[in-house]
Amino acid sequence: MKDQHLISLTVNGEPHEVLAESRRTLADVLRHDLGYTGTHLGCEHGICGACTVLVDGVPARSCLMFGVQADGAEIGTVEGLADGDRLSDLQEAFSRRHGLQCGFCTPGFLMLAEAFLAENPGATREEIREAVSANLCRCTGYQGIVEAVTEVAESRRERA
Amino acid sequence: MSTTGTAAPATGAAVGHRVIGTSVRRHEDDRLLRGLGRFADDVDRIGQAHARVVRSGSAHAEILGIDTAQARGVPGVLTVITGADLAGIPPIPIRLPRGDEPAESLQPVLAADRVRYVGEPVAVVVAEDPYTAEDAAELVVVDLRELPAAVEATGTKPAATLEAGYGDVAEAFAAAEHVVELELEVGRHAAVPLETRGLVAEYDVAARTLQVWGATKVPVFNRGVLARMLGMPQERIRLHAMDAGGGFGARGEFYPEDLLIPWLARHLRRPVKWTEDRAESLVALNHSRQQRHRVAAAFDADGRLLALRDEIVHDNGAYLRTHGLLVPELTIGMLPGPYRVPAYHAAVDVVLTNKTPCGTYRAPGRYEGTFAREHLLDVAADRIGLDRAELRRRNLLRADEMPHVRPLRALGTDVVLDAGDYPGLLGTALERTLPWRAEAERLRAEGRTAGFGFAVFLEKSGLGPHETADVLVEPSGLVRVHSGGTSLGQGIETALAQIAADRLGVDDTAVHVVNGDTELQPFGLGSWASRSTVLAGNAVDLAAQAVVERARQVAALMLDVPQAWVEQDGAGFAAGGRRVELAEVAAACAPGSRYLEAGTAPGLQARRVFEADHMTYPYGVHVALVDIDRGTGHVSVLRYLVAYEVGRAVNPALVEGQLLGGVAQGLGGAVYENFHYDEQGQPQATTFMDYLLPTAAEVPGVVEALVTEDAPSPDNPLGVKGAGEGGITAVGAAVANAVRDALGLSGDVGHLPLGPGRVAELAN
């Protein structure tokens, strides 16, 4: 008999109830049980960061969390960034600054950057570089990613 | 010549109709940024089961028996198969055969009597869910009798020896004023794309058809292999290439799982899904690069090259995989690079060891050979007493020597260096980085261990023999392109759309490109060897031209004028002050249209093939400024420039993106990445804690990309040369030369990667 738990969690504002085995990762709950496949698994040991989502606003590796640990939590995934047809400023900047190529690591970088900028609105380019070094990208050489996040940090400061 | 240090901002609509040469926004971006990309693991089929591969934990052992009873007993397990179930299925064939590969070196789909590396598939468990499959796989007991493992290639009998060369090398060395010989090694590193492999296969019993999702790189070729191995007509098999999280040479070749998953789907009559995990990927996906070179050059009194010689040991791991002997062949075929080499001889021993088998990784053979040659030239310049750049200037082929026919072959084609000004680009790159030399001096004056290094390299791209493309115009005005190219993250969807848009006079956003669907484009050869823009791009251009010609015929009927009066005018055709839109012309090609002449085929579309006898040879220069921490042995790369001649950039931002990404990967192989093994052949780098990919903290803050379009290729109408590999080719060489400069070594650095241990050793 499998060890199942009924958990509730909110993803991008949408409430969900799901039956999850205790050992099922949050990443698998999001991807395969709830269909939020934008969250990607690159290493399943917490290094690459492709599976980064926001758990109650805090960036977390969803491959290192169990779904049951997210019971009652507010989860933010990449699918929640755009406003309908309109991409977020960070998504736009990633495209404009060529901050993605294959796009596999992109959701993780977007979620990481959103959380980082929310907490560090005054971040400099060097601080941003250090922050995004938490995640791995194999295509871009990181330059476009750092430029995109820096550009958004500056424009958000101007608007603030 | 365009020069930028960063990706150029997208400019939106093209000026006039010149879409080629414009950094339009990538078509891939919108879906990828929203999390709506479709990668292999995103595919789910109703009723699918999940496979888990059981892999050898021994590097070399005899299989005495495999006990699957316990695994079969786990609730939810559907089947467990071993090599015995696949009896009669041949080993995996070589995709690019020379014809002289030892047949016994090919990899079986499942090891039946002997395992030859840690990670080799020995059984597969299929269960209702992936967690159960993984649990049950732990219960498969493989009874092994350990055999001695060959871990060192040097001193082991080669499986094959290849030779290349021309001229009297012995005489040149005998007559030389200066002879320099080095022993250099390149470590074992690999593509390691961020997305691991994955496949979903579904067999339709009624129609006797098989579909596979998750193919990349060469789906049409792989469909043929799969058909032969399964004993099915290839027309009944459809492979769908999808979004792929990086390729870099390794992903998408035919691996054991490419047979196993479809075989299981047909066997079980249920869709079967398999997603590789990272621990598997690090021992299962092709490794690359590992070579030892004994490289020597002979010079006259003026530093002019008389001859080049290299004896190479290539550690290919346990089997010859789909690339056969290609990487060692490319190493010796491309080693002379952009230089005037009067006599040349190279021999490479291809040795099989009990390690993960090797294949290609971005710039295969060239990363290794460029390091050997360019490091040798730096040591030689110092010994001869010549400036390092001057030594190269004396030996680089000049523009007036082009085209240069070299009596060598690479990738089965004659080496004909097509067009270029090698000393010119070297001059430009060194002039741009002149301040870096001063910066190195300043840093040294402050007591830092700074160094300046550069390397010149020759690439190759655009391998034929052909590529096919379809261009179809819909009555809505939407244009579809069915290409044999595959999308590996490089942006080929966008580049091909630009080429079609340019020719058709439409906005690139009106063009929808479908890559790598074997049903829509059954003749495609795929994306590899930096061939897509050259081959697929020119095929799209030819097909689009044919569509324009056909549209002109129909437009003439619509406008009721002779065809010669009709002019293409943006996204339409005009004559005598009247105009019809391309979309209207497409509508006029529908069955029943009064403009569709009797006996002509309906639809506005064309399929064309572009054929190429020769590759093109882009070239470039890499320059690095490094700073070494003598205490820790860490090499920081402070500044980096990559200068690359691409003939013509279809989308400059994409080209620069390829170069910047290549530099970061090359830096991995130069400083961080290494698949090391213990004496029993146990891999020591099996997580990202042990196999170190560079992060944003390790790559230079700004890598400058200098993309030049001075020497369009004369071998294709678009004049393009491939841009996929030039960012990585010379990183090992440039960083090694900069480290050598920083440490003031009179000899060489020995090997790559220049990890902290090695650098600290060299520093003291």
PDB file of N, CA and C in Angstrom, chain B residues 471-513:
ATOM      1  N   VAL B 471       9.244  24.617 -48.807  1.00  0.00           N
ATOM      2  CA  VAL B 471       8.640  25.906 -48.467  1.00  0.00           C
ATOM      3  C   VAL B 471       7.211  25.874 -49.014  1.00  0.00           C
ATOM      4  N   LEU B 472       6.251  26.164 -48.150  1.00  0.00           N
ATOM      5  CA  LEU B 472       4.835  26.133 -48.527  1.00  0.00           C
ATOM      6  C   LEU B 472       4.186  27.448 -48.128  1.00  0.00           C
ATOM      7  N   VAL B 473       3.467  28.070 -49.069  1.00  0.00           N
ATOM      8  CA  VAL B 473       2.751  29.310 -48.742  1.00  0.00           C
ATOM      9  C   VAL B 473       1.268  28.992 -48.652  1.00  0.00           C
ATOM     10  N   GLU B 474       0.652  29.405 -47.530  1.00  0.00           N
ATOM     11  CA  GLU B 474      -0.769  29.153 -47.317  1.00  0.00           C
ATOM     12  C   GLU B 474      -1.582  30.354 -47.797  1.00  0.00           C
ATOM     13  N   PRO B 475      -2.852  30.130 -48.130  1.00  0.00           N
ATOM     14  CA  PRO B 475      -3.718  31.258 -48.538  1.00  0.00           C
ATOM     15  C   PRO B 475      -3.827  32.339 -47.465  1.00  0.00           C
ATOM     16  N   SER B 476      -3.551  31.987 -46.201  1.00  0.00           N
ATOM     17  CA  SER B 476      -3.569  32.993 -45.140  1.00  0.00           C
ATOM     18  C   SER B 476      -2.349  33.900 -45.192  1.00  0.00           C
ATOM     19  N   GLY B 477      -1.379  33.530 -46.006  1.00  0.00           N
ATOM     20  CA  GLY B 477      -0.139  34.294 -46.039  1.00  0.00           C
ATOM     21  C   GLY B 477       0.935  33.690 -45.155  1.00  0.00           C
ATOM     22  N   LEU B 478       0.532  32.718 -44.352  1.00  0.00           N
ATOM     23  CA  LEU B 478       1.510  32.034 -43.497  1.00  0.00           C
ATOM     24  C   LEU B 478       2.410  31.154 -44.369  1.00  0.00           C
ATOM     25  N   VAL B 479       3.692  31.180 -44.059  1.00  0.00           N
ATOM     26  CA  VAL B 479       4.648  30.358 -44.796  1.00  0.00           C
ATOM     27  C   VAL B 479       5.133  29.258 -43.871  1.00  0.00           C
ATOM     28  N   ARG B 480       5.160  28.047 -44.388  1.00  0.00           N
ATOM     29  CA  ARG B 480       5.705  26.954 -43.593  1.00  0.00           C
ATOM     30  C   ARG B 480       6.984  26.450 -44.236  1.00  0.00           C
ATOM     31  N   VAL B 481       7.933  26.104 -43.382  1.00  0.00           N
ATOM     32  CA  VAL B 481       9.175  25.495 -43.860  1.00  0.00           C
ATOM     33  C   VAL B 481       9.319  24.155 -43.157  1.00  0.00           C
ATOM     34  N   HIS B 482       9.506  23.099 -43.913  1.00  0.00           N
ATOM     35  CA  HIS B 482       9.784  21.789 -43.325  1.00  0.00           C
ATOM     36  C   HIS B 482      11.250  21.481 -43.593  1.00  0.00           C
ATOM     37  N   SER B 483      12.010  21.488 -42.539  1.00  0.00           N
ATOM     38  CA  SER B 483      13.453  21.350 -42.705  1.00  0.00           C
ATOM     39  C   SER B 483      13.950  20.072 -42.059  1.00  0.00           C
ATOM     40  N   GLY B 484      15.051  19.589 -42.586  1.00  0.00           N
ATOM     41  CA  GLY B 484      15.700  18.446 -41.965  1.00  0.00           C
ATOM     42  C   GLY B 484      16.601  18.876 -40.821  1.00  0.00           C
ATOM     43  N   GLY B 485      16.797  20.167 -40.683  1.00  0.00           N
ATOM     44  CA  GLY B 485      17.588  20.677 -39.561  1.00  0.00           C
ATOM     45  C   GLY B 485      16.885  20.336 -38.258  1.00  0.00           C
ATOM     46  N   THR B 486      17.616  20.325 -37.177  1.00  0.00           N
ATOM     47  CA  THR B 486      16.981  20.091 -35.885  1.00  0.00           C
ATOM     48  C   THR B 486      17.393  21.193 -34.934  1.00  0.00           C
ATOM     49  N   SER B 487      16.480  21.504 -34.040  1.00  0.00           N
ATOM     50  CA  SER B 487      16.699  22.608 -33.125  1.00  0.00           C
ATOM     51  C   SER B 487      17.337  22.088 -31.852  1.00  0.00           C
ATOM     52  N   LEU B 488      18.550  22.531 -31.587  1.00  0.00           N
ATOM     53  CA  LEU B 488      19.273  22.092 -30.393  1.00  0.00           C
ATOM     54  C   LEU B 488      19.511  23.284 -29.478  1.00  0.00           C
ATOM     55  N   GLY B 489      18.752  24.329 -29.696  1.00  0.00           N
ATOM     56  CA  GLY B 489      18.914  25.532 -28.889  1.00  0.00           C
ATOM     57  C   GLY B 489      19.670  26.628 -29.601  1.00  0.00           C
ATOM     58  N   GLN B 490      20.140  26.326 -30.808  1.00  0.00           N
ATOM     59  CA  GLN B 490      21.009  27.287 -31.508  1.00  0.00           C
ATOM     60  C   GLN B 490      20.231  28.392 -32.203  1.00  0.00           C
ATOM     61  N   GLY B 491      18.912  28.254 -32.296  1.00  0.00           N
ATOM     62  CA  GLY B 491      18.119  29.292 -32.948  1.00  0.00           C
ATOM     63  C   GLY B 491      17.905  29.046 -34.427  1.00  0.00           C
ATOM     64  N   ILE B 492      18.058  27.801 -34.869  1.00  0.00           N
ATOM     65  CA  ILE B 492      17.979  27.491 -36.297  1.00  0.00           C
ATOM     66  C   ILE B 492      16.585  27.765 -36.849  1.00  0.00           C
ATOM     67  N   GLU B 493      15.576  27.645 -35.988  1.00  0.00           N
ATOM     68  CA  GLU B 493      14.215  27.942 -36.404  1.00  0.00           C
ATOM     69  C   GLU B 493      14.132  29.384 -36.918  1.00  0.00           C
ATOM     70  N   THR B 494      14.771  30.276 -36.175  1.00  0.00           N
ATOM     71  CA  THR B 494      14.756  31.689 -36.537  1.00  0.00           C
ATOM     72  C   THR B 494      15.579  31.947 -37.801  1.00  0.00           C
ATOM     73  N   ALA B 495      16.766  31.374 -37.859  1.00  0.00           N
ATOM     74  CA  ALA B 495      17.646  31.621 -39.006  1.00  0.00           C
ATOM     75  C   ALA B 495      16.999  31.131 -40.304  1.00  0.00           C
ATOM     76  N   LEU B 496      16.372  29.961 -40.269  1.00  0.00           N
ATOM     77  CA  LEU B 496      15.732  29.435 -41.478  1.00  0.00           C
ATOM     78  C   LEU B 496      14.520  30.285 -41.866  1.00  0.00           C
ATOM     79  N   ALA B 497      13.789  30.764 -40.858  1.00  0.00           N
ATOM     80  CA  ALA B 497      12.647  31.653 -41.140  1.00  0.00           C
ATOM     81  C   ALA B 497      13.136  32.929 -41.812  1.00  0.00           C
ATOM     82  N   GLN B 498      14.268  33.438 -41.358  1.00  0.00           N
ATOM     83  CA  GLN B 498      14.806  34.664 -41.955  1.00  0.00           C
ATOM     84  C   GLN B 498      15.173  34.464 -43.420  1.00  0.00           C
ATOM     85  N   ILE B 499      15.761  33.306 -43.704  1.00  0.00           N
ATOM     86  CA  ILE B 499      16.193  33.037 -45.081  1.00  0.00           C
ATOM     87  C   ILE B 499      14.977  32.937 -46.004  1.00  0.00           C
ATOM     88  N   ALA B 500      13.946  32.226 -45.553  1.00  0.00           N
ATOM     89  CA  ALA B 500      12.725  32.116 -46.366  1.00  0.00           C
ATOM     90  C   ALA B 500      12.069  33.480 -46.516  1.00  0.00           C
ATOM     91  N   ALA B 501      11.993  34.231 -45.404  1.00  0.00           N
ATOM     92  CA  ALA B 501      11.337  35.537 -45.415  1.00  0.00           C
ATOM     93  C   ALA B 501      12.047  36.487 -46.371  1.00  0.00           C
ATOM     94  N   ASP B 502      13.351  36.438 -46.354  1.00  0.00           N
ATOM     95  CA  ASP B 502      14.151  37.309 -47.201  1.00  0.00           C
ATOM     96  C   ASP B 502      13.801  37.086 -48.674  1.00  0.00           C
ATOM     97  N   ARG B 503      13.734  35.836 -49.052  1.00  0.00           N
ATOM     98  CA  ARG B 503      13.484  35.493 -50.447  1.00  0.00           C
ATOM     99  C   ARG B 503      12.034  35.768 -50.841  1.00  0.00           C
ATOM    100  N   LEU B 504      11.106  35.541 -49.921  1.00  0.00           N
ATOM    101  CA  LEU B 504       9.683  35.693 -50.240  1.00  0.00           C
ATOM    102  C   LEU B 504       9.183  37.119 -50.035  1.00  0.00           C
ATOM    103  N   GLY B 505      10.031  37.945 -49.445  1.00  0.00           N
ATOM    104  CA  GLY B 505       9.619  39.335 -49.225  1.00  0.00           C
ATOM    105  C   GLY B 505       8.609  39.508 -48.121  1.00  0.00           C
ATOM    106  N   VAL B 506       8.533  38.536 -47.212  1.00  0.00           N
ATOM    107  CA  VAL B 506       7.573  38.641 -46.106  1.00  0.00           C
ATOM    108  C   VAL B 506       8.316  38.907 -44.799  1.00  0.00           C
ATOM    109  N   ASP B 507       7.561  39.237 -43.771  1.00  0.00           N
ATOM    110  CA  ASP B 507       8.167  39.402 -42.456  1.00  0.00           C
ATOM    111  C   ASP B 507       8.565  38.020 -41.928  1.00  0.00           C
ATOM    112  N   ASP B 508       9.669  37.967 -41.219  1.00  0.00           N
ATOM    113  CA  ASP B 508      10.119  36.643 -40.745  1.00  0.00           C
ATOM    114  C   ASP B 508       9.105  36.002 -39.795  1.00  0.00           C
ATOM    115  N   THR B 509       8.309  36.824 -39.122  1.00  0.00           N
ATOM    116  CA  THR B 509       7.342  36.254 -38.179  1.00  0.00           C
ATOM    117  C   THR B 509       6.207  35.523 -38.899  1.00  0.00           C
ATOM    118  N   ALA B 510       6.098  35.738 -40.222  1.00  0.00           N
ATOM    119  CA  ALA B 510       5.076  35.026 -40.997  1.00  0.00           C
ATOM    120  C   ALA B 510       5.539  33.625 -41.372  1.00  0.00           C
ATOM    121  N   VAL B 511       6.783  33.297 -41.048  1.00  0.00           N
ATOM    122  CA  VAL B 511       7.329  31.997 -41.439  1.00  0.00           C
ATOM    123  C   VAL B 511       7.391  31.071 -40.230  1.00  0.00           C
ATOM    124  N   HIS B 512       6.795  29.924 -40.377  1.00  0.00           N
ATOM    125  CA  HIS B 512       6.761  28.930 -39.312  1.00  0.00           C
ATOM    126  C   HIS B 512       7.626  27.746 -39.751  1.00  0.00           C
ATOM    127  N   VAL B 513       8.657  27.457 -38.974  1.00  0.00           N
ATOM    128  CA  VAL B 513       9.602  26.401 -39.352  1.00  0.00           C
ATOM    129  C   VAL B 513       9.340  25.145 -38.528  1.00  0.00           C
TER     130      VAL B 513
END
